[in-house]
Short mmCIF file of C-alpha atoms and ligand atoms in Angstrom, two decimals:
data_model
loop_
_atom_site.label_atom_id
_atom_site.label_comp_id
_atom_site.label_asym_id
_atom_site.label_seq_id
_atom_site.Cartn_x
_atom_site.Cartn_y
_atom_site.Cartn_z
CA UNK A 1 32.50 -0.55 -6.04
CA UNK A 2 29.27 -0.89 -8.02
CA UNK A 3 26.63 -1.04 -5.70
CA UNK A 4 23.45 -3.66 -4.79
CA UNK A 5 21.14 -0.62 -5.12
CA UNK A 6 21.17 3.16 -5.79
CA UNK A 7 19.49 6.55 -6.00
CA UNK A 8 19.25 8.41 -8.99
CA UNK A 9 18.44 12.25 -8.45
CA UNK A 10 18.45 15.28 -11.35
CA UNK A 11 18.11 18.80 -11.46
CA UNK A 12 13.89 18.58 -10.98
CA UNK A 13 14.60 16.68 -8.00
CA UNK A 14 17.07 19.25 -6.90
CA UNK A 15 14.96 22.16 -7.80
CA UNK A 16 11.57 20.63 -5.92
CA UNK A 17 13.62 20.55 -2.92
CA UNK A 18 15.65 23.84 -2.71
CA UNK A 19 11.77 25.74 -3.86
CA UNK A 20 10.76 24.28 -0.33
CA UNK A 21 13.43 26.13 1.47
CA UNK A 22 12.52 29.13 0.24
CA UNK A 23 8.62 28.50 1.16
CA UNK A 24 6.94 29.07 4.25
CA UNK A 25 6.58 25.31 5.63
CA UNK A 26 9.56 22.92 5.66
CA UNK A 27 7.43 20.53 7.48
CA UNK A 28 3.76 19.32 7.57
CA UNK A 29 2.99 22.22 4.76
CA UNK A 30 1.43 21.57 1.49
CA UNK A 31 3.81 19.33 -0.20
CA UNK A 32 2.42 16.03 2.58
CA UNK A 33 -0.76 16.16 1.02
CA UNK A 34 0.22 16.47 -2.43
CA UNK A 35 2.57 13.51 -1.92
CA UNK A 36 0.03 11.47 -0.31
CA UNK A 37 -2.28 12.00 -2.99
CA UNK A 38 0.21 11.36 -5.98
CA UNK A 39 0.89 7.78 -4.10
CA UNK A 40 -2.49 7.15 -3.62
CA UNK A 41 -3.88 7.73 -7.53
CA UNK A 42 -0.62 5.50 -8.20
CA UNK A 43 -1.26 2.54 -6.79
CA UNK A 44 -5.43 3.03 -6.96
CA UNK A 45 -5.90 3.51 -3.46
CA UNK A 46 -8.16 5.98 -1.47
CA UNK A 47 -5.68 7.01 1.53
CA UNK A 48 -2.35 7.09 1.55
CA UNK A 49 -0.53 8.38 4.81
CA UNK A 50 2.75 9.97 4.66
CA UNK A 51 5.42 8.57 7.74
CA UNK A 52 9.18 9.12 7.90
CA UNK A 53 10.47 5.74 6.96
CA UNK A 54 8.70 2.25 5.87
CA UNK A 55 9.51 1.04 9.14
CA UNK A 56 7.37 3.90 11.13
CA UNK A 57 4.76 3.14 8.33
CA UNK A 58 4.77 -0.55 9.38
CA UNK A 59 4.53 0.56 13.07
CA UNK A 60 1.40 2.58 12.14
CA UNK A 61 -0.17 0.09 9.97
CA UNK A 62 0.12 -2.42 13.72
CA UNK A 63 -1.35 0.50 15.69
CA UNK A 64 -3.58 1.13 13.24
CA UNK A 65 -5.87 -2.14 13.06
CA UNK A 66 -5.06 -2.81 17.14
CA UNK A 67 -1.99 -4.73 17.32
CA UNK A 68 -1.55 -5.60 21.47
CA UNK A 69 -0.24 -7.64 24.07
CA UNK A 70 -1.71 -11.59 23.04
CA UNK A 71 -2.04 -10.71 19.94
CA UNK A 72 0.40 -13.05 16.86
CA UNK A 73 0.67 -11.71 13.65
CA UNK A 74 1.67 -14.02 10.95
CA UNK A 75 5.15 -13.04 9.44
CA UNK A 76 7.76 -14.49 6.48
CA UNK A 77 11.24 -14.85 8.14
CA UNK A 78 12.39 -13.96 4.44
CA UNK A 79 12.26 -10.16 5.15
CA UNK A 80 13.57 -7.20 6.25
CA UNK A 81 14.01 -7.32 10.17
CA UNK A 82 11.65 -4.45 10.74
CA UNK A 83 8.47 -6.27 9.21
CA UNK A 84 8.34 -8.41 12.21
CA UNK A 85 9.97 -5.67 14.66
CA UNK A 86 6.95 -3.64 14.04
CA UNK A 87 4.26 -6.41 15.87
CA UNK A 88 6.91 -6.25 18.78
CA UNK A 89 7.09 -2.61 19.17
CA UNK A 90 2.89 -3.14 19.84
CA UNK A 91 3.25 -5.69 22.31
CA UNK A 92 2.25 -8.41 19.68
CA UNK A 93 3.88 -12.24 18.53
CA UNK A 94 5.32 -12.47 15.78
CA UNK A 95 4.66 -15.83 14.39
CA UNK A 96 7.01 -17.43 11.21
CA UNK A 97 5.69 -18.91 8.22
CA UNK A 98 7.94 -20.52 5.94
CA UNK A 99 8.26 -19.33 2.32
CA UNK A 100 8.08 -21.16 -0.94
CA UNK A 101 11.32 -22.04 -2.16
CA UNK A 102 10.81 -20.89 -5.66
CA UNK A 103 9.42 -17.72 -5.45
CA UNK A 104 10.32 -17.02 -1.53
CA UNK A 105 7.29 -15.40 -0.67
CA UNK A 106 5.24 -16.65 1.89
CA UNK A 107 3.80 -19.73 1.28
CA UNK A 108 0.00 -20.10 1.63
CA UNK A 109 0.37 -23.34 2.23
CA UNK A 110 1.69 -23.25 5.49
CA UNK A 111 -0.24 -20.48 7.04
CA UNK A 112 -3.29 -22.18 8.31
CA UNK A 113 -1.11 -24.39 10.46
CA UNK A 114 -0.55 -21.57 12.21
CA UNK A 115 -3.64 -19.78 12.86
CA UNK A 116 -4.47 -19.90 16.62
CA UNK A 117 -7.22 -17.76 18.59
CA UNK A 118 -4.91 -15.15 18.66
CA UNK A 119 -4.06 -14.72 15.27
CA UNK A 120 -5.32 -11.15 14.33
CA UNK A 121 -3.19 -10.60 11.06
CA UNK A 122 -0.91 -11.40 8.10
CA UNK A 123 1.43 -9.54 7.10
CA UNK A 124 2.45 -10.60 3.64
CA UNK A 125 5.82 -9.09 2.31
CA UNK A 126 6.31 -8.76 -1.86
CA UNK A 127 9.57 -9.95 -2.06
CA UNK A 128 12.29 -8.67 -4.26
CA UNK A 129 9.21 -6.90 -6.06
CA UNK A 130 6.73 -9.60 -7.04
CA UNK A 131 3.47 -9.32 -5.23
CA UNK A 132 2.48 -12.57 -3.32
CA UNK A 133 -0.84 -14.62 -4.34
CA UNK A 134 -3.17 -12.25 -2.91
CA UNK A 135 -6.44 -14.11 -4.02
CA UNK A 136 -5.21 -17.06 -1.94
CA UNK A 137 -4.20 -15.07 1.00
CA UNK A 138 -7.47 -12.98 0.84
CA UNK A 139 -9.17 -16.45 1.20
CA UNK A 140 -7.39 -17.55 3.84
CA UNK A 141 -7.93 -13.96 5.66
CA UNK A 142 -11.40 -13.79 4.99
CA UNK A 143 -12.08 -17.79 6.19
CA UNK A 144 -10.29 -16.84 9.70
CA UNK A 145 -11.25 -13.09 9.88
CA UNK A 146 -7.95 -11.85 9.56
CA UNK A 147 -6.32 -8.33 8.66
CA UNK A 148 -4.18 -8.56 5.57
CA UNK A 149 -1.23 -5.79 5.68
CA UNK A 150 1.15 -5.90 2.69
CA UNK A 151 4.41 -5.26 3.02
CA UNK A 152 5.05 -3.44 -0.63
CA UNK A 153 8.66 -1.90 0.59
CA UNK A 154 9.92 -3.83 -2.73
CA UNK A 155 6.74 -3.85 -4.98
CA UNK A 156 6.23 0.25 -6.20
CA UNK A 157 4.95 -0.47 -9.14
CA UNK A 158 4.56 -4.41 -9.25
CA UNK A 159 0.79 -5.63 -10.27
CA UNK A 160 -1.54 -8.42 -9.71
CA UNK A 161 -4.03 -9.16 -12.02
CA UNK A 162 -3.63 -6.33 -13.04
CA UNK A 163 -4.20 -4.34 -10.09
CA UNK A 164 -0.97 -2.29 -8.10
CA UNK A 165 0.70 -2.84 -5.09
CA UNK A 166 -0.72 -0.55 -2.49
CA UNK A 167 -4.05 -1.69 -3.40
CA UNK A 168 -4.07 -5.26 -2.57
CA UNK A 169 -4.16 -5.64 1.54
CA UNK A 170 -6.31 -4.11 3.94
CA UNK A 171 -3.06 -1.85 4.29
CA UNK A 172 0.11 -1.73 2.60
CA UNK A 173 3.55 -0.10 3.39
CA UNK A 174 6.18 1.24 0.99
CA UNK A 175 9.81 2.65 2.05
CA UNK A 176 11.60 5.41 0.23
CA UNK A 177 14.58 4.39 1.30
CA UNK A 178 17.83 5.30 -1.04
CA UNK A 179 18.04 1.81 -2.26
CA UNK A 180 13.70 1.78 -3.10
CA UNK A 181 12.35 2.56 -6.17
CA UNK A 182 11.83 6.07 -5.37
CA UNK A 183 13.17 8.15 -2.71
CA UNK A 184 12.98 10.57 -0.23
CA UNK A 185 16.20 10.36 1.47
CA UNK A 186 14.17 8.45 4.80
CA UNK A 187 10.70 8.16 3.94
CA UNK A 188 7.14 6.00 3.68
CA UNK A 189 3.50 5.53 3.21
CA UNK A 190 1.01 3.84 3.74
CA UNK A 191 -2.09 3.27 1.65
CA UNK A 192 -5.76 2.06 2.43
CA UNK A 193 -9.17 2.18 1.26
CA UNK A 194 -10.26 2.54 4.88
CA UNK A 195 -10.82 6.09 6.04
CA UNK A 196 -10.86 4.96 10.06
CA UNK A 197 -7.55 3.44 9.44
CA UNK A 198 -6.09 6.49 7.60
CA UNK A 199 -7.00 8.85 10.46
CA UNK A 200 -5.83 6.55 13.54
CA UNK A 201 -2.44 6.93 11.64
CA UNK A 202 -2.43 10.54 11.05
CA UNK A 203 -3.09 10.83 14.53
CA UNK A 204 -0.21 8.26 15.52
CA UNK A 205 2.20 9.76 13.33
CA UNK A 206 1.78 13.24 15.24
CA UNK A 207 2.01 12.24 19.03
CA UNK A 208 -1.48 11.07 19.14
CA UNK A 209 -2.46 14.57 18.71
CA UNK A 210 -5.83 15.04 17.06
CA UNK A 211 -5.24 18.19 14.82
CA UNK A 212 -2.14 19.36 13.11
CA UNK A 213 -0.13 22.81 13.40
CA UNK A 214 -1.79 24.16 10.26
CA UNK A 215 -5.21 22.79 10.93
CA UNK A 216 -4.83 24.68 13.76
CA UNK A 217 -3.41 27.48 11.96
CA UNK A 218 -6.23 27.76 10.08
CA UNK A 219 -9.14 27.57 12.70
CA UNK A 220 -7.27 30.10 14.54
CA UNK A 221 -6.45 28.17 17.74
CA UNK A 222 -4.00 27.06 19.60
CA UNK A 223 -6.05 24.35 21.58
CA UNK A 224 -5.29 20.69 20.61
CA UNK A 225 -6.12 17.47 22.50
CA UNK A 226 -3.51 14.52 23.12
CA UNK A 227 -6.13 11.14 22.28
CA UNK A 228 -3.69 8.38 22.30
CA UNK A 229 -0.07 7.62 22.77
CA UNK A 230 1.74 8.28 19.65
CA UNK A 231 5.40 9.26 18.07
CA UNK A 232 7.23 11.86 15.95
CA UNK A 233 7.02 9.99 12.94
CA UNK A 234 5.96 13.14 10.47
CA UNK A 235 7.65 12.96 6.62
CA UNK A 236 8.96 16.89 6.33
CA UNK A 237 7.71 19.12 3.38
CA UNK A 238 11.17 18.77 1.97
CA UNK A 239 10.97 15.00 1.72
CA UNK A 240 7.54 15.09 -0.06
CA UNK A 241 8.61 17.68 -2.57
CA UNK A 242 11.45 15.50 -3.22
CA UNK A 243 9.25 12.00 -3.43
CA UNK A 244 6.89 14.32 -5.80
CA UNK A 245 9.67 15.01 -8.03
CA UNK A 246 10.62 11.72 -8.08
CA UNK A 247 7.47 9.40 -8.09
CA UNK A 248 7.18 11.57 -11.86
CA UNK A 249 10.01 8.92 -12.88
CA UNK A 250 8.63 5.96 -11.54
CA UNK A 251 7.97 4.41 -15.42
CA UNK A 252 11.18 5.43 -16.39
CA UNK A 253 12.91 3.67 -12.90
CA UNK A 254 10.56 0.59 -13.55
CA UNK A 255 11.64 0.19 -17.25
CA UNK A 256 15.26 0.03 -16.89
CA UNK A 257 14.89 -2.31 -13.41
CA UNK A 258 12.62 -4.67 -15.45
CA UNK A 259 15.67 -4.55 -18.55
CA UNK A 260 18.08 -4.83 -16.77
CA UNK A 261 16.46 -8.39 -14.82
CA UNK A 262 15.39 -9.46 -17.89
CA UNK A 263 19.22 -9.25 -19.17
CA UNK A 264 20.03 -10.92 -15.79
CA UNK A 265 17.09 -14.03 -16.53
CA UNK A 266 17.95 -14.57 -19.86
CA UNK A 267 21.50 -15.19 -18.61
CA UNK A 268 20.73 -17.80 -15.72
CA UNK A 269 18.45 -19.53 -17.38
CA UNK A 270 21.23 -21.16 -19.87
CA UNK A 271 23.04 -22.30 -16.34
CA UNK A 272 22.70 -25.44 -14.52
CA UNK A 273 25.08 -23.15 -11.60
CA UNK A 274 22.96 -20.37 -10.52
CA UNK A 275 18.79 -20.34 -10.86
CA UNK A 276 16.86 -17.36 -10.97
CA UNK A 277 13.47 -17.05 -8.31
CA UNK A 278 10.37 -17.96 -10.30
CA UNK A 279 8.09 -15.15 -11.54
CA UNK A 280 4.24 -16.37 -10.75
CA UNK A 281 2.08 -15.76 -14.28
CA UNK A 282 -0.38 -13.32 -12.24
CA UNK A 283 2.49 -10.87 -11.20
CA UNK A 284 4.25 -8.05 -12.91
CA UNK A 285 7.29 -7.64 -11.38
CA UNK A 286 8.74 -4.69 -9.75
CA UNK A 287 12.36 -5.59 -9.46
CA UNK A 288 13.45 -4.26 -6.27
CA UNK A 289 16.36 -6.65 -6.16
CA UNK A 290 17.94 -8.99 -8.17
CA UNK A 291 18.39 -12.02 -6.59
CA UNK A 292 19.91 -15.78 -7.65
CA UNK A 293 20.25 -19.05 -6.02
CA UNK A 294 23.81 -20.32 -6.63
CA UNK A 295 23.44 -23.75 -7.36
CA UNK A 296 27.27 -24.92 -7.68
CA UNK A 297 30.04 -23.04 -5.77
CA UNK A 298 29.82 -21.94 -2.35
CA UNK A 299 27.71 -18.75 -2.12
CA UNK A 300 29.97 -17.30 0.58
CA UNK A 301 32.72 -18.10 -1.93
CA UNK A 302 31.50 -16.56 -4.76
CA UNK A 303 29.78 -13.58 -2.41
CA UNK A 304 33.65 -12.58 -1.74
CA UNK A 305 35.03 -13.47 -5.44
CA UNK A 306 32.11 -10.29 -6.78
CA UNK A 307 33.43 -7.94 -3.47
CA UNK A 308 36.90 -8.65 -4.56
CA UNK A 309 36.16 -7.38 -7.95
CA UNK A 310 34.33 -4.28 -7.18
CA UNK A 311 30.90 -5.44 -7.31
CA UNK A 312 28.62 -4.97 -3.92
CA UNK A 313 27.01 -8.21 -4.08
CA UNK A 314 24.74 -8.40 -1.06
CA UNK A 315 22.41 -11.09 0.76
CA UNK A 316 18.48 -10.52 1.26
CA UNK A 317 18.01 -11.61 3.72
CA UNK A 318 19.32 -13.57 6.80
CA UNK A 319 16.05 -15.24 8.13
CA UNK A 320 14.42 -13.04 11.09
CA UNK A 321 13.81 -15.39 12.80
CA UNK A 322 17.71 -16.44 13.49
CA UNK A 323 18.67 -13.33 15.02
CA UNK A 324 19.50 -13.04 18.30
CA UNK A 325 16.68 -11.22 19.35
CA UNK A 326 14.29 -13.19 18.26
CA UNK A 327 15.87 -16.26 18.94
CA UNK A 328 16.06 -14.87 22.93
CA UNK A 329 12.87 -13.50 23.24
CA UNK A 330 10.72 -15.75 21.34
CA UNK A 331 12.35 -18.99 20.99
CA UNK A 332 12.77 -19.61 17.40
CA UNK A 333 15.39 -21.76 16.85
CA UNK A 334 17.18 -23.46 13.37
CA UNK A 335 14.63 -25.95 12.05
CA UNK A 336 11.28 -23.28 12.22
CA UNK A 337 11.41 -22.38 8.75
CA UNK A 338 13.33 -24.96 6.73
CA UNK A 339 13.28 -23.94 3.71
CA UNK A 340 13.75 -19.98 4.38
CA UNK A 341 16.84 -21.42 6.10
CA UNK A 342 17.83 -23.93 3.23
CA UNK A 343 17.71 -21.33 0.38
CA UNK A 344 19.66 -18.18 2.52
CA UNK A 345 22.39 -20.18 2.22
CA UNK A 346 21.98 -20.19 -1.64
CA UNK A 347 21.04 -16.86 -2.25
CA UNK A 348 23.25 -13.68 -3.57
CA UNK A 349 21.61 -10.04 -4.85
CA UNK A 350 23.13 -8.57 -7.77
CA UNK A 351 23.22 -4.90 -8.58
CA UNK A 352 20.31 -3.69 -9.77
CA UNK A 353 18.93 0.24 -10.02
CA UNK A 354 18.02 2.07 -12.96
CA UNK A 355 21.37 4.50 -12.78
CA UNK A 356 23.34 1.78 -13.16
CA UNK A 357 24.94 1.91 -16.99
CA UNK A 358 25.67 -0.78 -19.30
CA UNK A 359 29.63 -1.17 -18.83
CA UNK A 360 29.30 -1.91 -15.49
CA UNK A 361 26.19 -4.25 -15.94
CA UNK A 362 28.23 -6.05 -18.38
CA UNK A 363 31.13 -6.58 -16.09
CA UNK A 364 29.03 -7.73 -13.67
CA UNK A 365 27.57 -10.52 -15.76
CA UNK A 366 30.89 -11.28 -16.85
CA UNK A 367 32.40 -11.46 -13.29
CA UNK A 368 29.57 -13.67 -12.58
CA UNK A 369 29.27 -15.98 -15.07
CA UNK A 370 33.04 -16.82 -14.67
CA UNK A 371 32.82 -17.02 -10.96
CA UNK A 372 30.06 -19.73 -11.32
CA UNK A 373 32.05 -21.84 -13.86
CA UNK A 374 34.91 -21.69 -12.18
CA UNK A 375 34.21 -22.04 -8.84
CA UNK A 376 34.99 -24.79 -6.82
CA UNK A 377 31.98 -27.36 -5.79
C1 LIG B 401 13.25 -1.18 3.32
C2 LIG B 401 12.30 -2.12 3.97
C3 LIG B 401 11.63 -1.83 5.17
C4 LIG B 401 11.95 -0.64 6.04
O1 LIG B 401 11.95 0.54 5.41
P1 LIG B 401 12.81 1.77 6.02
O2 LIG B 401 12.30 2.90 5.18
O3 LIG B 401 14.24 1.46 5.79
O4 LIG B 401 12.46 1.90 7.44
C5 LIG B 401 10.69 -2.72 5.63
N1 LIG B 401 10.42 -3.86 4.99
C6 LIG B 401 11.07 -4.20 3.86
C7 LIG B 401 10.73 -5.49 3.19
C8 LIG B 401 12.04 -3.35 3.33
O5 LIG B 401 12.70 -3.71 2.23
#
């Protein structure tokens, strides 16, 4: 089966990891820091804030500007489950704003709409890798006197004008998930400009505890103070000498994700069965996933035709807002976000990761392209 998304680790990545294991810390050492830092002169930002998986960073980046009880956060229901999981874990609303059905990120359009009182945030997410219109949402946030959080999970790498993910929102989260554009087995950040909010999560990510072991360490005490309620969310030396290792490869992963989409355009564009998302003329694209719209056959047809053939075509993502869950707890029924709804039904991801070699690509085109002609309408 050729997979949606991979890893790729060498020998360096190897060798960062096993020179941990023979060193002194395999947790909150040296290697945190360093990490950190690399992440944060990547994407131009002055904190970055090392967590154990983009979800935990999400739950610190809520905690961090005051997410609570009353409070809504606006959300895209074209997302990950966790982007939206993360206001709940805080108490907060989640509220759903439809996406626009070219590009599906979250479409500024439709936000103001739903601005309330209680509105204390947006978080925008940078779907599939291209980061949203953050001049327009910076308007809207600054009109209302809002807290923008970008959720970059897909965007390492992706630009704006020029300027990187990571350095867009007030804060913005990255995953190192296997299947992200780098990894560190479980992992993520987040970076911000704001010192305050970089220290609130440090704290949060350590129990609420004020120091760490080898702050401590180093003042010679053993005294620390509990401030605030917080979790076990710490990213182990081990994982940051491996995201070190690998965040060194990051032009190398971005090139052949970027060739291998282009490939994948250049392709759909000459087909009136399957439509690539639009690429905004602001954006450099990231390529986190490769997704079409199939315009002819039955997706779910076609989504079983590419698994029958060995190819691990997946679907990003069912709308968040029709699970269970939140259809239980917060009412959100069919007919909330239209279009997110509309295009799921359309949409397929196609393997994409820069391990993947040019045989297999090829037979996945192939297996495509023939699927679409000759699938049944
Ligand atoms: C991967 C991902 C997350 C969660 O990251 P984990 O590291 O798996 O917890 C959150 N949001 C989006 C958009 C993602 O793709």
């Amino acid at each position: 089966m050729i997979p949606y998304g991979k890893q790729y680790i060498d020998d360096d990545d190897i060798k960062a990891v096993v020179e941990v294991l023979k060193s002194d810390w395999l947790t909150t050492g040296p290697k945190v820091e360093e990490f950190e830092q690399a992440v944060a002169d990547y994407v131009g930002s002055k904190y970055a804030v090392a967590v154990n998986s983009g979800t935990a960073a999400l739950h610190c980046a809520m905690y961090a500007i005051g997410i609570g009880p009353g409070d809504e956060v606006i959300v895209p229901p074209m997302t990950f489950v966790a982007t939206a999981n993360c206001i709940v874990y805080q108490g907060g609303t989640p509220v759903f704003v439809d996406v626009e059905e070219d590009t599906l990120l979250i479409d500024p359009d439709k936000i103001e709409e739903k601005i309330t009182p209680k509105t204390k945030a947006i978080i925008a997410v940078d779907f599939a890798g291209q980061p949203c219109d953050y001049d327009r949402l910076r308007e809207i946030t600054n009109k209302h006197n809002l807290i923008l959080v970008a959720d970059s999970c897909h965007a390492l790498g992706a630009e704006y004008k020029g300027k990187k993910a990571g350095s867009l929102a007030d804060l913005s989260v990255f995953s190192f998930h296997p299947v992200k554009h780098i990894t560190t087995g479980e992992g993520g950040m987040i970076t911000t400009d704001d010192k305050v909010y970089a220290e609130r999560m440090k704290q949060f990510r350590s129990h609420g505890i004020a120091t760490d072991c080898r702050e401590r360490e180093k003042q010679g005490t053993w005294f620390y103070e509990m401030i605030d309620l917080g979790y076990n969310y710490r990213l182990t030396d081990l994982q940051c000498a491996l995201g070190l290792s690998q965040i060194k490869k990051i032009h190398f992963f971005l090139k052949k994700r970027r060739e291998f989409a282009d490939r994948y355009n250049k392709t759909f564009a000459n087909t009136d069965r399957a439509e690539p998302l639009t690429i905004h003329i602001h954006a450099l694209h990231a390529w986190h996933l490769y997704i079409i719209k199939i315009k002819g056959p039955d997706r779910n047809y076609v989504f079983q035709h590419l698994r029958e053939s060995g190819i691990g075509a997946n679907v990003h993502y069912i709308p968040v807002h029709l699970h269970p869950f939140y259809k239980n707890r917060f009412d959100t029924n069919l007919g909330l976000c239209p279009v997110a709804e509309k295009v799921y039904k359309e949409i397929i991801s196609l393997p994409l990761f820069p391990s993947l070699n040019i045989e297999d690509f090829k037979i996945v085109m192939d297996t495509v392209k023939e699927r679409l002609s000759s699938g049944h309408i």
